Coordinates of C-alpha atoms in Angstrom, one line a residue:
M1 CA 34.2 42.6 -35.5
P2 CA 34.3 38.8 -36.0
R3 CA 31.6 36.6 -34.7
K4 CA 32.2 34.5 -31.6
L5 CA 32.6 30.7 -32.4
K6 CA 30.0 28.4 -30.7
D7 CA 31.3 25.6 -28.5
S8 CA 28.2 23.4 -28.7
K9 CA 25.8 22.5 -31.4
Y10 CA 22.6 23.7 -29.8
K11 CA 21.2 25.1 -26.5
L12 CA 19.4 22.6 -24.2
K13 CA 15.9 23.8 -23.3
T14 CA 14.2 23.0 -20.0
H15 CA 10.9 21.2 -20.1
K16 CA 8.8 23.7 -18.0
A17 CA 6.3 21.2 -16.7
T18 CA 9.1 19.0 -15.4
S19 CA 10.8 21.9 -13.7
K20 CA 7.6 22.9 -11.9
R21 CA 6.9 19.3 -10.6
F22 CA 10.3 18.1 -9.5
R23 CA 13.0 19.5 -7.2
L24 CA 16.5 18.3 -6.2
T25 CA 17.3 18.3 -2.4
G26 CA 20.6 19.4 -1.0
S27 CA 21.7 15.8 -0.6
G28 CA 20.9 15.1 -4.3
V29 CA 17.6 13.3 -3.9
L30 CA 14.9 13.9 -6.6
V31 CA 11.6 14.7 -5.0
R32 CA 8.1 15.4 -6.4
S33 CA 4.9 16.9 -5.1
K34 CA 1.5 15.2 -5.0
G35 CA -1.2 15.9 -7.5
G36 CA -4.8 16.7 -6.7
K37 CA -4.2 19.9 -4.7
S38 CA -6.0 22.4 -6.9
H39 CA -9.7 21.9 -6.7
L40 CA -12.6 19.5 -5.6
R41 CA -11.2 19.2 -2.1
R42 CA -14.2 20.2 0.0
R43 CA -15.1 16.7 1.0
T44 CA -11.5 15.7 1.6
T45 CA -10.4 15.2 5.2
K46 CA -8.0 17.6 6.9
R47 CA -5.5 14.7 7.3
T48 CA -5.5 13.9 3.6
K49 CA -5.1 17.6 2.7
A50 CA -2.2 17.9 5.1
L51 CA -0.6 14.9 3.4
F52 CA -0.7 16.7 0.0
T53 CA 2.0 19.1 1.2
E54 CA 4.7 16.4 1.5
M55 CA 7.4 16.0 -1.0
I56 CA 7.9 12.4 -2.0
P57 CA 11.3 10.9 -3.1
V58 CA 11.1 9.6 -6.7
Q59 CA 11.5 5.9 -7.0
G60 CA 12.8 4.2 -10.1
E61 CA 15.9 4.8 -12.1
G62 CA 14.0 5.1 -15.4
I63 CA 11.9 8.0 -14.1
I64 CA 14.9 9.8 -12.6
K65 CA 16.8 9.4 -15.9
R66 CA 13.8 10.9 -17.8
V67 CA 13.5 13.8 -15.5
R68 CA 17.2 14.6 -15.8
R69 CA 16.9 14.5 -19.6
L70 CA 13.9 16.9 -19.6
H71 CA 15.5 19.2 -17.0
P72 CA 19.2 19.4 -17.8
N73 CA 20.0 22.2 -15.4
I74 CA 18.7 20.3 -12.3
K75 CA 22.2 19.0 -11.5

């Protein structure tokens, strides 16, 4: 049986840290989560801890371009 010919040169791999940190909303906006949520939060106020849950839209074309390059399947 003959081998199947490849269409592209290589397979694009996803940068796993980027895929865990960034999401794409339904309207196409790239959002990120805040850091500092894992430990050393005993002295943090409840209000500050509640603000950690928010997803923030990513500002800056350069960062958006870099994230799309590292996470090609985010489209």
